[in-house]
Each structure stands twice: as structure tokens, then as C-alpha cells.
Amino acid sequence: MTTVSPPPPAPAPESASPRRGLLRPSSLQLRLTLLYAALLALLLASVYGAALVLMRSSLTTGLDEGMRNTYSQFSELVAQLALDSPATEQERDKEGVLPRARTLFPNDAIQIEKLPFVNHQQLLTRLGSAQQPADRVQELQVVRSQLTKYRYPVTVNRLAPLELTDAELLNLIESPTGRIFVARQIREPYSDKTVPYRVLVTLAAVQYAPRPIVSLGNATVDLMPLPVLSIIYVGRSVAGIEDTLGRLQRVFAIVMLFGALLAGTLAYVLAGRALRPLQEVRQAAERIGGQTLTERVPEPQTGDEVQALARSLNAMLGRLEASFEAQRRFTSDASHELRTPVTAISGHASYLLRRTNPGGQERESLNIIRSEAERLTNLIASLLQLARSDSGALTLHPAPVFSRLFLDDVSRELAPLASGQGSELRARGPDIAFEGDPDRLRQVVINLVGNALKAGSRTVTLESSEQEGGREVRLSVRDDGPGIPPEHLSRLFDRFYRVEDSRSRDQGGAGLGLSIAKGIVDAHGGRIWLESEVGRGTVAHVQLPVGDVPVLDEEDVP
């Protein structure tokens, strides 16, 4: 069924909940809160990210500096280790050479490999002459075979020595500084646990034997052995750095989370305080209608855009009030001025019909004049009522009303009219006591029933029902007429609007009945709307607040 949706219930008086509207969060307040919290979170994340990067860089720089110092010390100690002596590693261990190195460098993973048959320039020449990738790989394999043969793990687990990939070895050989840094997982001695290490790999010439001094007669000769191209690995654990950075990241994450929550809370409160004047202006604007145009929105003394907006709204309301007042005054004055001549026209037409003996054509003309004068009289009365409704001067005389008795009374009053055109009126529903102006409400229901009868309905049902848990009562007029097309429903309460195929001018409708009915219902603080489906009829609903009605008997109801 096509429906004209009921308007929202009238807002509760401000005195009942003076701060309810101010405490309700607005979408703008939520958006501002999210924006401020996101900006602060982004700022904190940027600061914390920069701090982590700087701290990682600082810790890594210190670690690299320590490995370079270890490399310098170890390269000077290589000759004393006698790695080229014919003694086995176990024998060197018994002599205390390698244990002494482990004592000197307890925190470092040190390994040395040598290339005794080539120098750095020869390596570069041979790799540079290799045109094909396969040739270069073959050259690297030759270098790798020498490194494997002459490998001396100093403080590294012999079962898991350090090795470079082909790409790392090539980078080391081609590096201008002869140094690269690589990351490795190194297994700790006497344990299966692996620890992340940062390894400084240096390609340089190393002196493997001490400088021998030979006595020749009265002279001594210093025989300087040739240094050997070698690769020295100096690694240091980064587990402490990673643990420190991990702890710092967790602290930063907690601080950022609480900072974002605190910023969001503060932003929410501050945004609410900043938007409170705007909410007050909105609430005041929502209360202003056609009958309350004399009211104005408050102008907060904030000196900002909100105050300018309130001032502009008040200026607009002033112009609207002047326009409405001019329109209402014109309608009222015109209606008053028209009433006298129309009454005179009607009276003279009736006089001529009663006191003269007009012919057939003259009698028909006089009847038309009198009928149209009566139509104008009704129209003038409707316009005056609308003018009073617009100005808020529509006077109500509230009294207790029983809904079922009220509908039965209207049904009896209109029964002759319905019978005259072959229609039937019914009333049903419970008796619900409510407070209202019986005469004005009778005018509303009679108008709705009259519209249903004019539409050609065969059965019109008047119903009453309880709504909103007994706080409201609904009076409904249901008919089985042709229904109203959907395109007309949204304009039914417009003044002078008529659905031509069912509310023709020949039946006396001026298009003001529903407008008047809406004004009366609005004055009661209620709602009126229609539901209709073409071919299945129309239902008009009037929903009114029950009000403060004492327990009554039928004799107490007018």
C-alpha cells in the first residue's frame, strides 16, 4: 500500500530534558574526534618511527665501530696464532693459542680464510675477464675452493663455519673498501640455539707469521714474510639490539595507543564544547515553524562563524515572518472584504427567488448565483480559518473525549448523507479517553469521511485504536474507493491541491479541507497522514496525544 509517511512526533518540551540534544553526539563531532585522533596517532607514529630508525642506526653504528676495532686487533694478532704451523687444531688448542683468542674476543664470532695463491688485483682481473655468467661462477668456485681449504674458525663453531654466497663474495671482491656487512644466524657453541649476528667481512692482506730476525755475522737481517690475501669475518650478536628495539616498540605502541585514546577523548570533549553553540542554534531552528516565526535562534557571543550563521538565520526568519504576516493579513483582509458582497449577492438571489416569479431560465441562473455565492462563503470561511491557524490564533477548547463514542456520533451525523448516495458508515474500536477539542476534531473527521464519500466509496469505516503504549490514540477513516495514485500523495495537504479524478470541483471541493484538517491536528500536537493503494481504497490516520485525562464516565464526555 502506498503511504504518506507520518511526520515525526512533536519534540518533547525543552524543560523536560534541557541537555538531551546537547549530549547527543553529532556526526560532525565524531568526524572531528576521529580526525584529531588520527592526526595525533599519525604524528606519534612518525615521531616514534623516526626515533626507532635513529636508535637502530645509532646502535648499529656503535656495533659496526666495535667490529672494526675487533678486526684491527685481531689482524695484528694473527701472526701470533701460528695458524700456518704444522700443528693440528687440537694441538693449538692444547697450547692455549686459540683459547687465548677466545678470551680476548669473547663477544665476537671470528673466522679467517686465506687465498695464498692470488692477490686482490688478480681476482678483479680474472672476474673482469669473465664475459659469461657461467665463467664468472666458475672463477668464484675456484676462489671458494681455496677459502674452504684454508679456513680457520677462531671463535666460530667448527661444525657451522661462516660462508658467503656467490653474490656476497662477488660484492666483497668488487667493493672499493674491501668490506661488506652481512646478516647470519650463528649457532652458539655447545648449543643448538641460533642467534642473529651482524658480520663484518673484510678482504685484505694479512701477515700470518712473525717477522723472523736472522743473524749474519755481526749483522742482523729482518726477513719480512709476504702477507697473504685473506677474508676475515668479525661478527657480533644483534640479539640485544633487537630485544631493546622490540621493547621500545612495545612501549611506543602502548604510549601511542593511550595517547590516541586520550587525544580522542579530549578532542571529543573539546569538539562538543565548540559545537555546542551550533547545536543550540540547530535546536532552536527546529522548533521554529509557521506558527512560531516570532522566535529567534540564540546568537552565541563567540565572534566566529557560528555567531554569523545565527545572525543570518535570524535575519532570514525576520524576512520570513514579514512575508508570512503579509500573506496572512492579505488573506484575512481579503476574506473579510469579500464576505459582505458575497453575502449580499446570496441574499438578493434568494430574495428574487422567493418574491418574484422568474421564468425557467432566470430561475436556473438565480440558483447558480446562489450556489456559487454559498461556495464562495465556504471558501472565505476556510481561508479565514487557515489565516487564524497560520497566525497561531486558532483557539482550542480541550475537553475529555471518548474515541468510540466520538466516532459513533460522527457516523450518526453523516449517516443520511451516506445513505443518500448508497454508502454505509461503520464505527468500531475500543473507547479510549483522550483530551481534545471535540468540535475541531469533528470537523477533521467529517472532512475525511466527506472525501471518502465524494470518491465513491461504498463502505467507510471509522476506527479507533491505542498507540505508543497508551500514550496516543489513533482515529482512522478507511474506505474502499478507487484509491489515490502515488504521484498525488505527497501533495495532498497542499492548499488548493485536488486530485481531479476523485475530488472534482463539481462536488464542491476547493482543495482546502485537508490543509485545514492538518492545521487542527497540528494544533493538538498530533499527526495526520494517508495510506492508499489504487483500486483498494484509502486510509486516513489521525494520531493524537492522550494527554492528562482522569478516569471518566460517559456522562462526563460532551
Coordinates of C-alpha atoms in Angstrom, one line a residue:
M1 CA 0.0 0.0 0.0
T2 CA 1.3 3.4 -1.0
T3 CA 1.8 5.6 2.1
V4 CA 2.3 9.2 3.0
S5 CA 4.6 8.6 6.0
P6 CA 3.5 10.2 9.2
P7 CA 5.6 13.2 10.3
P8 CA 7.9 12.6 13.3
P9 CA 6.4 13.0 16.7
A10 CA 6.5 16.5 18.2
P11 CA 9.6 17.1 20.2
A12 CA 9.4 17.0 23.9
P13 CA 9.4 20.3 25.8
E14 CA 12.9 21.6 26.3
S15 CA 12.3 21.9 30.0
A16 CA 11.8 18.2 30.3
S17 CA 15.3 17.4 29.1
P18 CA 17.2 20.6 28.7
R19 CA 20.5 18.9 27.8
R20 CA 19.4 15.9 25.9
G21 CA 20.1 17.4 22.5
L22 CA 23.4 18.8 23.6
L23 CA 24.7 15.5 24.9
R24 CA 23.8 13.6 21.8
P25 CA 26.9 13.3 19.6
S26 CA 26.7 14.7 16.2
S27 CA 28.3 13.2 13.1
L28 CA 30.5 16.3 12.8
Q29 CA 31.7 15.9 16.4
L30 CA 32.5 12.3 15.7
R31 CA 34.3 13.1 12.5
L32 CA 36.3 15.8 14.2
T33 CA 37.2 13.4 17.0
L34 CA 38.3 10.8 14.6
L35 CA 40.3 13.4 12.6
Y36 CA 42.1 14.7 15.7
A37 CA 42.8 11.2 17.0
A38 CA 44.1 10.0 13.6
L39 CA 46.3 13.1 13.2
L40 CA 47.8 12.6 16.6
A41 CA 48.3 8.9 16.0
L42 CA 50.0 9.7 12.7
L43 CA 52.2 12.3 14.4
L44 CA 53.1 9.9 17.2
A45 CA 53.7 7.1 14.8
S46 CA 56.0 9.4 12.7
V47 CA 57.9 10.5 15.8
Y48 CA 58.2 7.0 17.2
G49 CA 59.2 5.6 13.8
A50 CA 61.9 8.3 13.4
A51 CA 63.1 7.6 16.9
L52 CA 63.3 3.9 16.2
V53 CA 65.2 4.4 13.0
L54 CA 67.6 6.8 14.7
M55 CA 68.1 4.4 17.6
R56 CA 68.6 1.4 15.3
S57 CA 71.1 3.5 13.3
S58 CA 72.9 4.6 16.4
L59 CA 73.1 1.1 17.9
T60 CA 74.2 -0.4 14.5
T61 CA 76.8 2.3 14.1
G62 CA 78.2 1.5 17.5
L63 CA 78.1 -2.2 16.8
D64 CA 80.0 -1.7 13.5
E65 CA 82.6 0.5 15.1
G66 CA 83.2 -2.2 17.7
M67 CA 83.6 -4.8 15.0
R68 CA 86.1 -2.6 13.1
N69 CA 88.1 -2.3 16.3
T70 CA 88.0 -6.0 16.8
Y71 CA 89.1 -6.6 13.2
S72 CA 92.1 -4.2 13.8
Q73 CA 93.1 -6.0 17.0
F74 CA 92.6 -9.5 15.5
S75 CA 94.6 -8.7 12.3
E76 CA 97.6 -7.8 14.4
L77 CA 97.2 -11.0 16.5
V78 CA 97.0 -13.4 13.5
A79 CA 100.8 -13.8 13.3
Q80 CA 100.9 -14.9 17.0
L81 CA 98.3 -17.5 16.5
A82 CA 100.6 -19.5 14.2
L83 CA 97.7 -20.7 12.1
D84 CA 100.1 -21.9 9.4
S85 CA 102.1 -24.1 11.8
P86 CA 102.0 -27.8 11.1
A87 CA 100.3 -28.4 14.4
T88 CA 96.8 -29.6 14.3
E89 CA 93.9 -27.5 15.7
Q90 CA 93.7 -29.8 18.7
E91 CA 97.4 -29.2 19.4
R92 CA 97.0 -25.4 19.0
D93 CA 94.1 -25.7 21.5
K94 CA 96.4 -27.5 23.9
E95 CA 99.0 -24.9 23.6
G96 CA 96.4 -22.3 24.6
V97 CA 96.6 -20.1 21.4
L98 CA 93.0 -20.3 20.3
P99 CA 91.6 -20.2 23.8
R100 CA 93.6 -17.0 24.4
A101 CA 91.9 -15.6 21.2
R102 CA 88.5 -16.6 22.5
T103 CA 89.4 -14.9 25.8
L104 CA 90.4 -11.7 24.1
F105 CA 87.2 -11.6 21.9
P106 CA 84.5 -13.3 24.0
N107 CA 81.6 -11.5 22.3
D108 CA 82.7 -11.9 18.7
A109 CA 82.4 -14.6 16.1
I110 CA 85.8 -14.6 14.3
Q111 CA 86.8 -16.6 11.3
I112 CA 89.6 -16.2 8.8
E113 CA 90.1 -17.7 5.3
K114 CA 93.1 -17.1 3.1
L115 CA 93.8 -17.1 -0.6
P116 CA 97.6 -17.9 -0.7
F117 CA 98.0 -18.0 -4.5
V118 CA 96.4 -14.8 -5.7
N119 CA 96.2 -11.1 -4.8
H120 CA 93.3 -8.7 -4.9
Q121 CA 94.1 -7.2 -8.3
Q122 CA 94.4 -10.7 -9.9
L123 CA 91.0 -11.5 -8.6
L124 CA 89.5 -8.4 -10.1
T125 CA 91.2 -9.1 -13.4
R126 CA 90.1 -12.6 -13.6
L127 CA 86.5 -11.8 -12.7
G128 CA 86.5 -8.8 -15.1
S129 CA 87.7 -11.0 -18.0
A130 CA 84.9 -13.5 -17.4
Q131 CA 82.4 -12.4 -20.1
Q132 CA 79.7 -15.0 -19.4
P133 CA 77.9 -15.6 -16.1
A134 CA 79.0 -19.2 -16.2
D135 CA 82.6 -18.2 -16.4
R136 CA 82.3 -15.8 -13.5
V137 CA 80.6 -18.5 -11.4
Q138 CA 83.5 -20.9 -12.3
E139 CA 86.0 -18.3 -11.2
L140 CA 84.1 -17.9 -7.9
Q141 CA 84.1 -21.6 -7.4
V142 CA 87.9 -21.7 -7.7
V143 CA 88.2 -18.9 -5.1
R144 CA 85.7 -20.7 -2.9
S145 CA 87.7 -24.0 -3.0
Q146 CA 90.8 -22.2 -1.7
L147 CA 88.8 -20.5 1.0
T148 CA 87.3 -23.8 2.1
K149 CA 90.8 -25.4 2.2
Y150 CA 92.4 -22.6 4.2
R151 CA 89.6 -21.8 6.6
Y152 CA 90.3 -21.2 10.3
P153 CA 87.3 -20.8 12.7
V154 CA 88.7 -18.9 15.6
T155 CA 85.7 -18.3 17.8
V156 CA 83.1 -19.8 15.5
N157 CA 81.6 -23.3 15.9
R158 CA 83.7 -25.5 13.6
L159 CA 80.7 -27.5 12.7
A160 CA 78.9 -24.4 11.3
P161 CA 81.5 -22.2 9.8
L162 CA 80.6 -18.8 8.1
E163 CA 80.3 -18.8 4.4
L164 CA 79.5 -16.2 1.8
T165 CA 77.1 -16.7 -1.1
D166 CA 78.3 -16.1 -4.6
A167 CA 76.7 -12.7 -4.8
E168 CA 78.2 -11.7 -1.4
L169 CA 81.6 -12.9 -2.4
L170 CA 81.4 -11.0 -5.7
N171 CA 80.3 -7.9 -3.8
L172 CA 83.2 -8.2 -1.4
I173 CA 85.8 -8.6 -4.2
E174 CA 84.4 -5.7 -6.1
S175 CA 83.9 -3.4 -3.1
P176 CA 86.1 -0.3 -3.2
T177 CA 86.6 -0.5 0.6
G178 CA 87.1 -4.3 0.7
R179 CA 84.4 -4.5 3.3
I180 CA 80.8 -5.6 3.4
F181 CA 78.2 -6.3 6.1
V182 CA 76.1 -9.5 6.1
A183 CA 73.5 -10.9 8.4
R184 CA 73.8 -14.5 9.7
Q185 CA 72.1 -16.9 12.1
I186 CA 75.0 -18.4 14.1
R187 CA 74.7 -21.4 16.2
E188 CA 76.2 -20.9 19.6
P189 CA 79.0 -23.3 20.8
Y190 CA 77.8 -26.3 22.7
S191 CA 74.2 -25.4 21.9
D192 CA 71.6 -25.8 19.2
K193 CA 70.4 -22.3 19.7
T194 CA 70.9 -19.9 16.8
V195 CA 71.4 -16.1 17.4
P196 CA 71.2 -13.3 14.8
Y197 CA 74.6 -11.8 14.1
R198 CA 75.8 -8.8 12.0
V199 CA 79.1 -9.8 10.4
L200 CA 81.8 -7.5 9.1
V201 CA 83.6 -9.3 6.2
T202 CA 86.9 -7.8 5.2
L203 CA 89.1 -8.7 2.2
A204 CA 92.7 -7.7 2.9
A205 CA 96.3 -8.9 3.0
V206 CA 97.2 -10.4 6.4
Q207 CA 100.6 -11.3 7.9
Y208 CA 100.4 -14.9 9.1
A209 CA 103.9 -15.4 10.5
P210 CA 106.0 -13.3 12.9
R211 CA 108.9 -11.3 11.4
P212 CA 112.0 -13.5 11.8
I213 CA 115.4 -11.9 12.5
V214 CA 118.4 -13.8 11.2
S215 CA 122.0 -13.0 12.5
L216 CA 124.6 -12.9 9.8
G217 CA 128.0 -12.4 11.5
N218 CA 127.9 -9.1 13.3
A219 CA 124.7 -8.0 11.4
T220 CA 121.0 -9.0 11.8
V221 CA 118.7 -9.3 8.9
D222 CA 114.9 -8.8 9.2
L223 CA 113.2 -11.2 6.9
M224 CA 109.7 -9.8 6.2
P225 CA 107.4 -12.6 5.1
L226 CA 104.9 -11.7 2.4
P227 CA 101.3 -11.0 3.5
V228 CA 98.5 -13.3 2.2
L229 CA 95.2 -12.1 0.8
S230 CA 92.6 -13.2 3.3
I231 CA 88.9 -12.8 4.3
I232 CA 88.4 -12.0 7.9
Y233 CA 84.9 -12.4 9.5
V234 CA 84.1 -10.5 12.6
G235 CA 80.6 -10.9 13.8
R236 CA 78.7 -9.6 16.8
S237 CA 75.3 -10.6 18.1
V238 CA 72.4 -8.2 17.4
A239 CA 70.0 -10.1 19.8
G240 CA 70.5 -7.4 22.4
I241 CA 69.8 -4.7 19.9
E242 CA 66.7 -6.4 18.6
D243 CA 65.5 -7.1 22.1
T244 CA 66.0 -3.4 23.0
L245 CA 64.2 -2.2 19.9
G246 CA 61.4 -4.7 20.4
R247 CA 60.9 -3.5 24.0
L248 CA 61.0 0.1 22.7
Q249 CA 58.5 -0.7 20.0
R250 CA 56.1 -2.2 22.6
V251 CA 56.5 0.8 24.9
F252 CA 55.9 3.1 21.9
A253 CA 52.8 1.1 20.8
I254 CA 51.3 1.4 24.3
V255 CA 52.1 5.1 24.6
M256 CA 50.7 5.7 21.1
L257 CA 47.5 3.8 22.0
F258 CA 46.9 5.6 25.2
G259 CA 47.9 8.9 23.5
A260 CA 45.4 8.3 20.8
L261 CA 42.7 7.4 23.3
L262 CA 43.5 10.4 25.4
A263 CA 43.6 12.7 22.3
G264 CA 40.3 11.2 21.1
T265 CA 38.6 11.8 24.4
L266 CA 39.9 15.3 24.7
A267 CA 39.0 16.0 21.0
Y268 CA 35.5 14.7 21.6
V269 CA 35.0 16.9 24.7
L270 CA 36.5 20.0 23.0
A271 CA 34.6 19.4 19.7
G272 CA 31.4 19.0 21.7
R273 CA 32.1 22.3 23.5
A274 CA 33.0 24.0 20.3
L275 CA 29.9 22.7 18.5
R276 CA 27.5 23.3 21.4
P277 CA 26.5 26.8 20.2
L278 CA 25.9 25.3 16.8
Q279 CA 23.7 22.6 18.3
E280 CA 21.8 25.2 20.3
V281 CA 21.2 27.1 17.1
R282 CA 20.0 23.9 15.3
Q283 CA 17.6 23.0 18.1
A284 CA 16.1 26.5 18.2
A285 CA 15.8 26.4 14.4
E286 CA 14.0 23.1 14.5
R287 CA 11.4 24.5 17.0
I288 CA 10.5 27.4 14.7
G289 CA 7.6 26.8 12.4
G290 CA 4.9 28.6 10.6
Q291 CA 3.2 29.5 13.9
T292 CA 6.3 30.4 15.8
L293 CA 8.1 32.7 13.4
T294 CA 8.4 35.3 16.1
E295 CA 11.0 33.2 17.8
R296 CA 14.7 33.6 17.1
V297 CA 17.7 31.4 17.4
P298 CA 20.2 32.3 20.1
E299 CA 23.3 34.3 18.9
P300 CA 26.3 32.9 20.8
Q301 CA 28.8 35.6 21.6
T302 CA 31.7 33.7 20.1
G303 CA 32.8 36.1 17.4
D304 CA 33.1 33.3 14.9
E305 CA 31.2 31.7 12.0
V306 CA 28.6 30.3 14.4
Q307 CA 27.6 33.7 15.6
A308 CA 27.5 35.0 11.9
L309 CA 25.3 32.0 11.0
A310 CA 22.9 32.6 13.9
R311 CA 22.7 36.3 12.9
S312 CA 22.0 35.4 9.3
L313 CA 19.3 32.9 10.3
N314 CA 17.6 35.5 12.5
A315 CA 17.6 38.0 9.6
M316 CA 16.1 35.3 7.3
L317 CA 13.5 34.5 10.0
G318 CA 12.6 38.2 10.2
R319 CA 12.1 38.3 6.4
L320 CA 10.0 35.1 6.5
E321 CA 7.9 36.4 9.4
A322 CA 7.2 39.6 7.5
S323 CA 6.3 37.7 4.4
F324 CA 4.1 35.3 6.3
E325 CA 2.4 38.1 8.1
A326 CA 1.8 40.0 4.9
Q327 CA 0.3 36.8 3.3
R328 CA -1.8 36.1 6.4
R329 CA -3.0 39.7 6.6
F330 CA -3.9 39.8 3.0
T331 CA -5.8 36.5 3.3
S332 CA -7.7 37.7 6.3
D333 CA -8.4 41.2 5.0
A334 CA -9.5 39.9 1.6
S335 CA -11.7 37.3 3.2
H336 CA -13.4 39.9 5.4
E337 CA -13.8 42.3 2.5
L338 CA -15.3 39.6 0.3
R339 CA -17.7 38.3 2.9
T340 CA -20.1 41.3 2.7
P341 CA -20.6 41.4 -1.1
V342 CA -20.9 37.7 -1.3
T343 CA -23.5 37.7 1.5
A344 CA -25.3 40.5 -0.4
I345 CA -25.2 38.5 -3.7
S346 CA -26.6 35.4 -2.0
G347 CA -29.3 37.4 -0.2
H348 CA -30.5 39.2 -3.3
A349 CA -30.6 35.9 -5.3
S350 CA -32.6 34.3 -2.5
Y351 CA -34.9 37.3 -2.4
L352 CA -35.6 37.2 -6.1
L353 CA -36.3 33.5 -6.0
R354 CA -38.8 34.0 -3.1
R355 CA -40.5 37.2 -4.0
T356 CA -40.6 37.2 -7.8
N357 CA -41.9 34.7 -10.3
P358 CA -38.9 34.2 -12.6
G359 CA -39.1 32.1 -15.7
G360 CA -37.3 28.8 -16.1
Q361 CA -34.0 30.2 -17.4
E362 CA -34.0 33.1 -14.9
R363 CA -34.7 30.7 -12.0
E364 CA -31.7 28.5 -13.1
S365 CA -29.4 31.5 -13.3
L366 CA -30.5 32.7 -9.9
N367 CA -29.9 29.2 -8.4
I368 CA -26.5 29.1 -9.9
I369 CA -25.7 32.6 -8.5
R370 CA -26.9 31.5 -5.0
S371 CA -25.0 28.2 -5.2
E372 CA -21.7 29.9 -6.2
A373 CA -22.2 32.5 -3.6
E374 CA -22.5 29.7 -1.0
R375 CA -19.4 28.2 -2.4
L376 CA -17.6 31.5 -2.0
T377 CA -18.9 31.8 1.5
N378 CA -17.5 28.4 2.5
L379 CA -14.2 29.3 0.8
I380 CA -14.0 32.6 2.6
A381 CA -14.6 30.8 5.9
S382 CA -11.9 28.2 5.1
L383 CA -9.5 31.0 4.2
L384 CA -10.2 32.8 7.5
Q385 CA -9.7 29.6 9.5
L386 CA -6.4 28.9 7.7
A387 CA -5.3 32.5 8.4
R388 CA -6.0 32.0 12.1
S389 CA -4.2 28.7 12.0
D390 CA -1.1 30.3 10.4
S391 CA -1.0 33.1 12.9
G392 CA -1.4 30.7 15.8
A393 CA -4.7 32.2 16.7
L394 CA -6.6 29.0 16.3
T395 CA -8.4 28.7 19.6
L396 CA -8.9 25.2 21.0
H397 CA -11.3 24.3 23.8
P398 CA -10.0 21.0 25.1
A399 CA -12.3 18.6 26.8
P400 CA -12.3 14.8 27.6
V401 CA -13.3 12.7 24.6
F402 CA -14.1 9.0 24.3
S403 CA -12.9 7.9 20.9
R404 CA -15.6 5.3 20.1
L405 CA -18.4 7.5 21.3
F406 CA -17.0 10.3 19.3
L407 CA -16.8 8.2 16.1
D408 CA -20.3 6.8 16.7
D409 CA -21.6 10.4 16.9
V410 CA -19.9 11.4 13.7
S411 CA -21.2 8.3 12.0
R412 CA -24.8 9.0 13.0
E413 CA -24.5 12.6 11.9
L414 CA -23.3 11.7 8.4
A415 CA -25.4 8.6 8.0
P416 CA -28.2 10.4 6.0
L417 CA -25.6 11.8 3.6
A418 CA -24.0 8.3 3.2
S419 CA -27.4 6.7 2.6
G420 CA -28.3 9.2 0.0
Q421 CA -25.6 8.0 -2.2
G422 CA -25.9 4.3 -1.3
S423 CA -22.9 4.1 1.0
E424 CA -22.6 2.7 4.5
L425 CA -20.8 4.1 7.6
R426 CA -19.4 1.9 10.3
A427 CA -17.6 2.6 13.6
R428 CA -15.5 0.2 15.6
G429 CA -12.7 0.0 18.1
P430 CA -12.3 0.5 21.8
D431 CA -13.2 3.5 23.8
I432 CA -10.1 5.4 24.6
A433 CA -10.3 8.6 26.7
F434 CA -8.2 11.5 25.4
E435 CA -8.1 15.3 25.6
G436 CA -9.0 17.4 22.6
D437 CA -11.4 20.0 21.1
P438 CA -14.5 17.9 20.1
D439 CA -15.8 20.5 17.6
R440 CA -12.5 20.9 15.8
L441 CA -11.8 17.2 15.7
R442 CA -15.4 16.6 14.5
Q443 CA -14.5 19.0 11.6
V444 CA -11.4 16.9 10.8
V445 CA -13.2 13.5 10.8
I446 CA -16.2 14.9 8.8
N447 CA -13.8 16.3 6.2
L448 CA -12.1 12.9 5.9
V449 CA -15.4 11.0 5.7
G450 CA -16.7 13.5 3.2
N451 CA -13.7 13.0 1.0
A452 CA -14.2 9.2 1.1
L453 CA -17.9 9.6 0.1
K454 CA -17.0 12.0 -2.7
A455 CA -14.6 9.4 -4.0
G456 CA -17.5 7.0 -4.5
S457 CA -16.7 4.6 -1.6
R458 CA -19.4 2.1 -0.8
T459 CA -18.2 1.4 2.7
V460 CA -16.5 3.8 5.1
T461 CA -15.2 2.5 8.4
L462 CA -14.3 4.7 11.3
E463 CA -11.8 3.1 13.7
S464 CA -10.1 3.9 17.0
S465 CA -7.0 2.2 18.4
E466 CA -4.4 2.6 21.1
Q467 CA -0.9 3.6 20.1
E468 CA 2.5 4.1 21.8
G469 CA 1.7 2.1 24.8
G470 CA -1.5 4.0 25.6
R471 CA 0.2 7.5 25.3
E472 CA -1.6 8.2 22.0
V473 CA -4.9 7.4 20.3
R474 CA -5.4 6.9 16.6
L475 CA -8.6 7.7 14.7
S476 CA -8.7 6.2 11.2
V477 CA -11.1 6.6 8.3
R478 CA -10.9 3.6 5.9
D479 CA -12.7 3.5 2.6
D480 CA -13.0 1.1 -0.3
G481 CA -12.9 3.8 -3.0
P482 CA -10.7 3.9 -6.1
G483 CA -7.6 5.0 -4.1
I484 CA -5.2 7.8 -4.8
P485 CA -2.3 7.5 -7.3
P486 CA 1.2 7.6 -5.7
E487 CA 2.2 10.8 -7.5
H488 CA -0.5 12.7 -5.7
L489 CA 0.1 11.5 -2.2
S490 CA 3.0 13.9 -1.4
R491 CA 0.9 17.0 -2.2
L492 CA -2.5 16.1 -0.6
F493 CA -2.0 18.5 2.2
D494 CA -1.0 21.4 -0.1
R495 CA -3.6 24.2 -0.3
F496 CA -5.9 24.2 -3.3
Y497 CA -4.5 20.9 -4.4
R498 CA -7.1 18.4 -5.6
V499 CA -7.0 15.0 -7.2
E500 CA -9.1 15.8 -10.2
D501 CA -10.5 12.4 -10.9
S502 CA -11.8 11.8 -7.4
R503 CA -12.1 15.3 -5.9
S504 CA -13.7 17.3 -8.7
R505 CA -14.8 20.9 -8.4
D506 CA -18.3 19.9 -9.3
Q507 CA -18.6 18.2 -5.9
G508 CA -17.7 21.4 -4.1
G509 CA -14.1 20.7 -3.1
A510 CA -11.7 23.7 -3.1
G511 CA -8.6 21.8 -2.1
L512 CA -8.5 23.3 1.4
G513 CA -10.1 20.6 3.5
L514 CA -7.0 18.6 4.2
S515 CA -5.0 21.7 4.8
I516 CA -7.5 22.8 7.5
A517 CA -7.5 19.3 9.0
K518 CA -3.8 19.3 9.2
G519 CA -3.8 22.7 10.9
I520 CA -6.3 21.5 13.5
V521 CA -4.3 18.3 14.1
D522 CA -1.0 20.2 14.4
A523 CA -2.6 22.5 17.0
H524 CA -3.5 19.4 19.0
G525 CA 0.2 18.3 18.8
G526 CA -0.8 15.3 16.7
R527 CA -0.1 13.9 13.2
I528 CA -2.2 13.2 10.1
W529 CA -1.2 11.1 7.1
L530 CA -2.8 8.9 4.4
E531 CA -2.1 5.4 3.1
S532 CA -3.6 4.5 -0.3
E533 CA -3.4 1.9 -3.0
V534 CA -5.1 2.4 -6.4
G535 CA -8.1 0.1 -6.7
R536 CA -8.1 -0.9 -3.0
G537 CA -9.1 2.3 -1.2
T538 CA -7.5 4.8 1.2
V539 CA -6.9 5.0 4.9
A540 CA -6.6 8.4 6.7
H541 CA -5.0 8.3 10.1
V542 CA -5.2 11.0 12.8
Q543 CA -2.9 10.3 15.8
L544 CA -3.2 12.4 18.9
P545 CA -1.6 12.5 22.3
V546 CA -3.9 11.2 25.0
G547 CA -3.0 13.9 27.4
D548 CA -3.7 14.0 31.2
V549 CA -7.2 12.6 31.3
P550 CA -8.8 11.5 34.5
V551 CA -11.0 8.4 34.8
L552 CA -14.4 9.4 33.3
D553 CA -17.8 8.1 32.8
E554 CA -19.8 8.5 29.6
E555 CA -21.9 11.3 31.2
D556 CA -18.8 13.4 31.7
V557 CA -18.0 13.4 28.0
P558 CA -19.6 16.1 25.8

